[in-house]
CSV table of C-alpha atoms in Angstrom, one decimal:
chain,number,residue,atom,x,y,z
Z,1,MET,CA,1.2,19.6,-3.5
Z,2,ALA,CA,1.7,16.0,-4.9
Z,3,PHE,CA,5.0,15.4,-3.2
Z,4,ASP,CA,4.5,17.4,-0.1
Z,5,ARG,CA,5.0,15.6,3.2
Z,6,LEU,CA,1.9,13.7,4.3
Z,7,LYS,CA,0.2,15.8,7.2
Z,8,ARG,CA,0.2,14.0,10.5
Z,9,ARG,CA,-3.7,14.2,10.9
Z,10,ASP,CA,-4.2,12.7,7.4
Z,11,PHE,CA,-1.6,10.1,7.9
Z,12,ILE,CA,-3.4,9.0,11.3
Z,13,ALA,CA,-6.7,8.9,9.2
Z,14,LEU,CA,-5.1,6.6,6.7
Z,15,LEU,CA,-3.6,4.3,9.3
Z,16,GLY,CA,-6.9,4.1,11.4
Z,17,SER,CA,-8.5,6.0,14.1
Z,18,VAL,CA,-6.1,6.2,17.1
Z,19,SER,CA,-7.0,8.0,20.4
Z,20,ALA,CA,-4.4,10.1,22.2
Z,21,TRP,CA,-4.9,8.8,25.7
Z,22,PRO,CA,-2.8,5.5,25.4
Z,23,LEU,CA,0.1,7.5,24.4
Z,24,ALA,CA,0.1,9.6,27.4
Z,25,ALA,CA,-0.7,6.8,29.8
Z,26,ARG,CA,2.3,4.7,28.4
Z,27,ALA,CA,4.5,7.8,28.4
Z,28,GLN,CA,3.6,8.1,32.2
Z,29,GLN,CA,4.5,4.5,32.7
Z,30,GLY,CA,7.9,5.2,31.4
Z,31,GLU,CA,7.7,3.3,28.2
Z,32,ARG,CA,9.9,4.7,25.3
Z,33,VAL,CA,7.7,5.3,22.1
Z,34,ARG,CA,9.6,3.9,19.1
Z,35,ARG,CA,10.1,5.9,15.9
Z,36,ILE,CA,9.6,4.4,12.5
Z,37,GLY,CA,10.8,6.3,9.4
Z,38,PHE,CA,8.8,5.4,6.3
Z,39,LEU,CA,9.8,6.7,2.8
Z,40,HIS,CA,7.6,5.5,0.3
Z,41,ASP,CA,7.5,5.7,-3.6
Z,42,TYR,CA,3.8,6.2,-4.3
Z,43,ASP,CA,2.4,9.7,-4.1
Z,44,GLU,CA,0.3,10.0,-0.9
Z,45,GLN,CA,-3.0,10.2,-2.9
Z,46,ASP,CA,-2.3,7.0,-4.8
Z,47,SER,CA,-4.8,4.2,-4.1
Z,48,ASP,CA,-2.3,1.7,-4.7
Z,49,GLY,CA,0.1,3.2,-2.3
Z,50,ARG,CA,-2.4,3.6,0.3
Z,51,VAL,CA,-3.0,-0.3,0.1
Z,52,GLN,CA,0.5,-1.0,0.7
Z,53,VAL,CA,0.7,1.6,3.8
Z,54,ALA,CA,-2.4,-0.2,5.3
Z,55,ALA,CA,-0.9,-3.7,4.7
Z,56,PHE,CA,2.2,-2.6,6.7
Z,57,ARG,CA,0.3,-1.0,9.2
Z,58,GLU,CA,-2.2,-3.9,10.0
Z,59,ALA,CA,0.7,-6.4,10.0
Z,60,LEU,CA,2.6,-4.3,12.4
Z,61,GLN,CA,-0.2,-3.8,14.6
Z,62,GLN,CA,-0.8,-7.7,14.7
Z,63,LEU,CA,2.6,-7.7,16.3
Z,64,GLY,CA,1.9,-5.1,19.0
Z,65,TRP,CA,3.0,-2.0,17.4
Z,66,THR,CA,0.2,0.7,17.0
Z,67,ASP,CA,1.2,4.2,15.5
Z,68,GLY,CA,0.2,6.9,18.4
Z,69,ARG,CA,0.4,4.3,21.1
Z,70,ASN,CA,3.9,2.7,21.3
Z,71,VAL,CA,5.3,3.6,18.0
Z,72,SER,CA,5.4,7.0,15.9
Z,73,ILE,CA,5.6,6.6,12.2
Z,74,ASP,CA,7.2,9.5,10.3
Z,75,TYR,CA,5.9,9.2,6.7
Z,76,ARG,CA,7.1,10.8,3.2
Z,77,SER,CA,5.9,9.8,-0.1
Z,78,GLY,CA,6.0,10.4,-3.8
Z,79,ALA,CA,9.6,11.8,-4.3
Z,80,ALA,CA,10.2,11.1,-8.1
Z,81,ASP,CA,13.2,13.8,-8.5
Z,82,ASN,CA,16.5,12.9,-6.7
Z,83,GLU,CA,16.8,16.4,-5.0
Z,84,ARG,CA,13.5,16.0,-3.2
Z,85,LEU,CA,14.5,12.4,-2.4
Z,86,ARG,CA,17.6,13.5,-0.8
Z,87,SER,CA,15.7,15.9,1.2
Z,88,TYR,CA,13.2,13.6,2.5
Z,89,ALA,CA,16.1,11.1,3.4
Z,90,THR,CA,17.8,13.9,5.5
Z,91,GLU,CA,14.7,14.9,7.1
Z,92,ILE,CA,13.5,11.2,8.3
Z,93,ILE,CA,17.0,10.4,9.8
Z,94,ASN,CA,17.2,13.6,11.4
Z,95,HIS,CA,14.2,12.7,13.5
Z,96,GLN,CA,16.4,9.9,14.9
Z,97,PRO,CA,14.4,6.8,14.0
Z,98,ASP,CA,14.8,3.5,15.4
Z,99,VAL,CA,14.2,1.9,12.0
Z,100,VAL,CA,13.4,3.0,8.5
Z,101,LEU,CA,11.1,1.3,6.0
Z,102,THR,CA,12.1,2.1,2.4
Z,103,ALA,CA,10.6,1.2,-0.8
Z,104,GLY,CA,12.8,0.3,-4.0
Z,105,ALA,CA,16.7,0.5,-4.4
Z,106,THR,CA,16.8,4.1,-5.3
Z,107,ILE,CA,15.1,5.3,-2.2
Z,108,THR,CA,17.1,2.8,0.2
Z,109,ALA,CA,20.3,4.0,-1.2
Z,110,ALA,CA,19.3,7.6,-0.6
Z,111,VAL,CA,18.6,6.9,3.1
Z,112,GLN,CA,21.6,4.7,3.3
Z,113,ARG,CA,23.8,7.4,2.0
Z,114,THR,CA,22.4,9.6,4.8
Z,115,SER,CA,23.1,7.1,7.5
Z,116,ARG,CA,25.3,3.9,7.7
Z,117,SER,CA,24.2,3.2,11.2
Z,118,VAL,CA,20.4,3.6,11.6
Z,119,PRO,CA,18.7,0.4,10.7
Z,120,ILE,CA,16.9,0.0,7.2
Z,121,VAL,CA,14.3,-2.4,6.1
Z,122,PHE,CA,13.7,-2.1,2.3
Z,123,VAL,CA,10.9,-3.7,0.1
Z,124,ASN,CA,10.6,-4.1,-3.5
Z,125,ALA,CA,14.3,-3.4,-4.2
Z,126,SER,CA,15.8,-4.9,-7.3
Z,127,ASP,CA,19.5,-6.5,-7.0
Z,128,PRO,CA,20.4,-5.2,-3.5
Z,129,VAL,CA,23.8,-6.8,-4.1
Z,130,GLY,CA,24.7,-5.2,-7.3
Z,131,THR,CA,23.5,-1.8,-6.2
Z,132,GLY,CA,25.6,-2.0,-3.0
Z,133,LEU,CA,22.8,-1.9,-0.4
Z,134,VAL,CA,24.0,-5.2,1.1
Z,135,ALA,CA,27.1,-7.4,1.1
Z,136,SER,CA,25.3,-10.6,0.3
Z,137,LEU,CA,21.6,-11.9,0.5
Z,138,ALA,CA,22.4,-14.4,3.4
Z,139,ARG,CA,24.3,-12.0,5.3
Z,140,PRO,CA,23.6,-8.4,4.7
Z,141,GLY,CA,26.5,-7.1,6.8
Z,142,GLY,CA,25.4,-3.6,6.9
Z,143,ASN,CA,22.6,-1.6,8.2
Z,144,ALA,CA,20.1,-2.7,5.7
Z,145,THR,CA,18.0,-5.7,4.8
Z,146,GLY,CA,14.7,-6.5,3.5
Z,147,PHE,CA,12.9,-7.9,0.6
Z,148,THR,CA,13.7,-8.0,-3.1
Z,149,HIS,CA,11.2,-7.4,-5.9
Z,150,PHE,CA,12.6,-9.5,-8.7
Z,151,GLU,CA,15.9,-10.3,-10.5
Z,152,PHE,CA,17.0,-8.7,-13.6
Z,153,GLY,CA,16.4,-11.7,-15.4
Z,154,ILE,CA,12.7,-11.3,-15.2
Z,155,GLY,CA,13.2,-9.0,-18.4
Z,156,THR,CA,13.8,-12.3,-20.5
Z,157,LYS,CA,10.4,-13.6,-19.3
Z,158,TRP,CA,8.7,-10.2,-20.1
Z,159,LEU,CA,9.8,-10.4,-23.8
Z,160,GLU,CA,9.1,-14.0,-24.3
Z,161,LEU,CA,5.6,-13.6,-22.9
Z,162,LEU,CA,5.0,-10.3,-25.0
Z,163,LYS,CA,5.9,-12.5,-28.2
Z,164,GLN,CA,3.5,-15.3,-27.1
Z,165,MET,CA,0.7,-12.9,-26.7
Z,166,ALA,CA,1.5,-11.0,-29.9
Z,167,PRO,CA,3.6,-13.1,-32.4
Z,168,ALA,CA,3.5,-10.3,-35.1
Z,169,VAL,CA,5.7,-7.8,-32.6
Z,170,THR,CA,9.1,-7.4,-34.1
Z,171,ARG,CA,10.0,-4.0,-32.5
Z,172,VAL,CA,9.9,-3.3,-28.6
Z,173,ALA,CA,10.1,-0.1,-26.9
Z,174,VAL,CA,11.3,-0.5,-23.3
Z,175,ILE,CA,10.6,2.1,-20.8
Z,176,ARG,CA,13.1,2.3,-17.9
Z,177,ASP,CA,14.4,4.5,-15.5
Z,178,PRO,CA,17.6,6.2,-16.6
Z,179,THR,CA,18.8,7.1,-13.0
Z,180,ALA,CA,18.3,3.6,-11.6
Z,181,ARG,CA,20.7,0.6,-11.8
Z,182,SER,CA,17.8,-1.6,-12.2
Z,183,GLY,CA,16.6,-0.1,-15.2
Z,184,GLY,CA,19.9,-1.0,-17.0
Z,185,GLY,CA,19.8,-4.5,-15.5
Z,186,GLN,CA,16.3,-5.3,-16.9
Z,187,LEU,CA,16.9,-3.9,-20.3
Z,188,GLY,CA,20.2,-5.8,-20.6
Z,189,ALA,CA,18.2,-9.2,-19.9
Z,190,ILE,CA,15.7,-8.0,-22.6
Z,191,GLN,CA,18.3,-7.3,-25.1
Z,192,ALA,CA,20.3,-10.6,-24.5
Z,193,VAL,CA,17.1,-12.6,-25.5
Z,194,ALA,CA,15.9,-10.2,-28.3
Z,195,PRO,CA,18.0,-11.8,-31.0
Z,196,SER,CA,16.8,-15.3,-30.7
Z,197,LEU,CA,13.2,-13.9,-30.8
Z,198,ARG,CA,13.9,-11.7,-33.7
Z,199,VAL,CA,12.9,-8.6,-31.9
Z,200,ASP,CA,14.8,-5.1,-32.1
Z,201,VAL,CA,14.7,-3.3,-28.8
Z,202,ARG,CA,14.5,0.3,-28.5
Z,203,PRO,CA,15.3,2.0,-25.1
Z,204,VAL,CA,13.2,4.9,-23.9
Z,205,ASP,CA,14.8,6.9,-21.0
Z,206,PRO,CA,12.2,9.4,-20.1
Z,207,HIS,CA,12.4,12.4,-17.7
Z,208,ASN,CA,9.0,13.6,-17.8
Z,209,SER,CA,5.6,12.8,-19.2
Z,210,GLY,CA,6.4,14.8,-22.2
Z,211,ASP,CA,9.6,12.4,-23.0
Z,212,ILE,CA,7.2,9.5,-22.9
Z,213,GLU,CA,4.6,10.9,-25.3
Z,214,THR,CA,7.2,12.0,-27.7
Z,215,ALA,CA,8.9,8.7,-27.6
Z,216,LEU,CA,6.0,6.4,-27.9
Z,217,SER,CA,4.5,8.6,-30.7
Z,218,GLY,CA,7.7,8.4,-32.7
Z,219,PHE,CA,8.2,4.6,-32.2
Z,220,ALA,CA,4.5,3.9,-33.1
Z,221,SER,CA,5.0,5.5,-36.7
Z,222,ASP,CA,6.4,2.0,-37.8
Z,223,ALA,CA,4.4,-1.2,-37.6
Z,224,ASN,CA,4.5,-4.3,-35.5
Z,225,GLY,CA,5.5,-2.4,-32.1
Z,226,GLY,CA,5.2,-3.7,-28.6
Z,227,LEU,CA,5.9,-2.2,-25.2
Z,228,ILE,CA,7.6,-3.2,-22.1
Z,229,VAL,CA,7.5,-1.1,-19.0
Z,230,THR,CA,10.2,-1.9,-16.4
Z,231,SER,CA,10.2,-1.0,-12.8
Z,232,SER,CA,10.3,2.7,-13.2
Z,233,ARG,CA,9.3,4.9,-10.6
Z,234,LEU,CA,8.6,7.9,-13.2
Z,235,ALA,CA,6.8,5.4,-15.4
Z,236,ARG,CA,4.5,4.3,-12.7
Z,237,LEU,CA,3.9,8.0,-11.7
Z,238,HIS,CA,2.5,8.5,-15.4
Z,239,ARG,CA,1.1,5.0,-15.7
Z,240,GLU,CA,-2.4,6.5,-16.9
Z,241,LEU,CA,-0.7,8.2,-19.7
Z,242,ILE,CA,1.6,5.3,-20.7
Z,243,VAL,CA,-1.7,2.9,-20.8
Z,244,ALA,CA,-3.5,5.4,-22.8
Z,245,LEU,CA,-0.8,5.9,-25.4
Z,246,ALA,CA,-0.3,2.1,-25.6
Z,247,GLY,CA,-4.0,1.9,-26.5
Z,248,ARG,CA,-4.0,4.7,-28.9
Z,249,TYR,CA,-1.1,3.4,-30.7
Z,250,ARG,CA,-2.0,-0.2,-30.5
Z,251,LEU,CA,0.9,-1.5,-28.8
Z,252,PRO,CA,0.8,-4.7,-27.0
Z,253,ALA,CA,2.4,-4.3,-23.5
Z,254,ILE,CA,3.6,-6.0,-20.6
Z,255,TYR,CA,4.3,-4.3,-17.3
Z,256,ALA,CA,6.4,-4.8,-14.2
Z,257,PHE,CA,3.3,-3.8,-11.7
Z,258,ARG,CA,-0.2,-5.1,-11.5
Z,259,VAL,CA,-1.6,-1.6,-11.2
Z,260,TYR,CA,-1.0,-1.0,-14.8
Z,261,VAL,CA,-3.3,-3.9,-15.7
Z,262,ALA,CA,-5.9,-2.8,-13.4
Z,263,GLY,CA,-5.8,0.5,-15.0
Z,264,GLY,CA,-6.5,-1.0,-18.7
Z,265,GLY,CA,-2.8,-2.1,-19.6
Z,266,LEU,CA,-2.8,-5.4,-21.4
Z,267,SER,CA,-0.6,-7.7,-19.2
Z,268,PHE,CA,1.6,-7.9,-15.8
Z,269,TYR,CA,4.2,-10.5,-14.9
Z,270,GLY,CA,6.0,-10.3,-11.7
Z,271,PRO,CA,5.7,-10.8,-7.9
Z,272,ASN,CA,2.8,-9.1,-5.8
Z,273,ALA,CA,4.0,-5.8,-4.8
Z,274,THR,CA,2.0,-5.4,-1.6
Z,275,ASP,CA,2.9,-8.5,0.1
Z,276,PRO,CA,6.5,-7.3,1.1
Z,277,TYR,CA,5.2,-4.7,3.2
Z,278,ARG,CA,3.3,-7.2,5.3
Z,279,ARG,CA,6.5,-9.1,5.4
Z,280,ALA,CA,8.5,-6.2,6.3
Z,281,ALA,CA,6.5,-5.5,9.5
Z,282,GLY,CA,8.1,-8.9,10.8
Z,283,TYR,CA,11.6,-7.4,10.3
Z,284,VAL,CA,10.9,-4.1,11.8
Z,285,ASP,CA,9.4,-5.7,14.8
Z,286,ARG,CA,12.5,-7.8,15.3
Z,287,ILE,CA,14.8,-4.8,14.9
Z,288,LEU,CA,12.7,-2.8,17.5
Z,289,LYS,CA,13.3,-5.9,19.7
Z,290,GLY,CA,17.0,-5.7,19.3
Z,291,GLU,CA,18.2,-7.7,16.3
Z,292,LYS,CA,20.5,-6.3,13.6
Z,293,PRO,CA,19.7,-6.0,9.9
Z,294,ALA,CA,23.3,-7.4,9.2
Z,295,ASP,CA,21.9,-10.6,10.6
Z,296,LEU,CA,18.5,-10.9,9.0
Z,297,PRO,CA,18.7,-12.4,5.3
Z,298,VAL,CA,17.3,-10.7,2.4
Z,299,GLN,CA,14.4,-12.6,1.2
Z,300,ALA,CA,13.0,-13.0,-2.5
Z,301,PRO,CA,9.6,-13.0,-3.5
Z,302,THR,CA,7.5,-16.4,-2.9
Z,303,LYS,CA,5.3,-16.2,-5.9
Z,304,TYR,CA,5.1,-14.8,-9.4
Z,305,GLU,CA,1.9,-13.7,-11.0
Z,306,LEU,CA,0.6,-13.4,-14.7
Z,307,VAL,CA,-2.3,-11.1,-15.0
Z,308,ILE,CA,-4.1,-10.6,-18.4
Z,309,ASN,CA,-6.7,-8.0,-19.2
Z,310,LEU,CA,-8.8,-9.8,-21.8
Z,311,LYS,CA,-10.7,-6.7,-22.6
Z,312,THR,CA,-7.7,-4.9,-23.8
Z,313,ALA,CA,-6.6,-7.7,-25.5
Z,314,LYS,CA,-9.7,-7.7,-27.7
Z,315,ALA,CA,-9.5,-3.8,-28.1
Z,316,LEU,CA,-6.0,-4.4,-29.6
Z,317,GLY,CA,-7.3,-7.3,-31.8
Z,318,LEU,CA,-5.3,-9.9,-30.2
Z,319,ASP,CA,-6.3,-13.7,-30.2
Z,320,LEU,CA,-4.4,-14.8,-27.2
Z,321,PRO,CA,-3.3,-18.6,-27.2
Z,322,ALA,CA,-5.1,-20.7,-24.9
Z,323,THR,CA,-1.8,-21.9,-23.5
Z,324,VAL,CA,-1.1,-18.3,-22.3
Z,325,LEU,CA,-4.6,-17.8,-20.7
Z,326,ALA,CA,-4.3,-21.2,-19.1
Z,327,ARG,CA,-1.2,-20.1,-17.4
Z,328,ALA,CA,-2.6,-16.7,-16.3
Z,329,ASP,CA,-3.3,-16.5,-12.4
Z,330,GLU,CA,-5.8,-13.7,-13.2
Z,331,VAL,CA,-7.9,-12.9,-16.4
Z,332,ILE,CA,-9.7,-9.3,-16.0
Z,333,GLU,CA,-12.8,-9.4,-18.4
């Protein structure tokens, strides 16, 4: 089942082959095995999600922590619906972890509602202050800290870049997550700059794949349309459908995650989504050694990337300006 708990044997295979004897040997020596909860926002079969898991594991191992030896990682993934997410959060906390790694603000909030005492390290969370995860970036003050993905203002950049790539666009559909505060914040930034760019913004608030298909087919019935896909978990789960619909209806698009462009989407602008998992291992290590999340400042991305799929641009009939291509960190041909 897509959202089932990742089986222990599958997770061990994913994180690397680990023999059983070191765990027993250390137990005999009296060393306590530490517990790490990990609530991920990618489905367990998703290749991009596996890369993120592997990045965390490798960085953690470099710091001296190996699953099956001196730590035990309790992993859940793929919870798109809120009911299952709450269930996963409760399961992880009931296992009494020493620290929990969470992906995104919605998942972090679900774990934090379950426990205000278990340390949490989050990755790729938008606006952790505004969503109430921390008191401030410099002094989180509670049981959570971690790494932000981007500020809401990135929505302005998405629309500006889309207009530069496709000047004829006068209407933009914005797919967001209606259950997440980040969706409203990113939409607000897009709407704020839209009048100066003479663009009409149409929010799309899907609850399933059918909503996405209905909304985009209706939107595409008029000319000069474009598409922005914000950091929606639901949208990412259905990214193949969205990319296919953008191609079918000839909608120039910009996405919040690189994985869309690798799958045929036109463009991506934002921070690398895997790097925070490597950086999070450092905070997990410090917490396991006694530091408190309240004393560890929330950190922002260190670099933003622009990736363009030139093959898709040609299929859409776009002649991309040389200035835009020159700014791209990567061009897929």
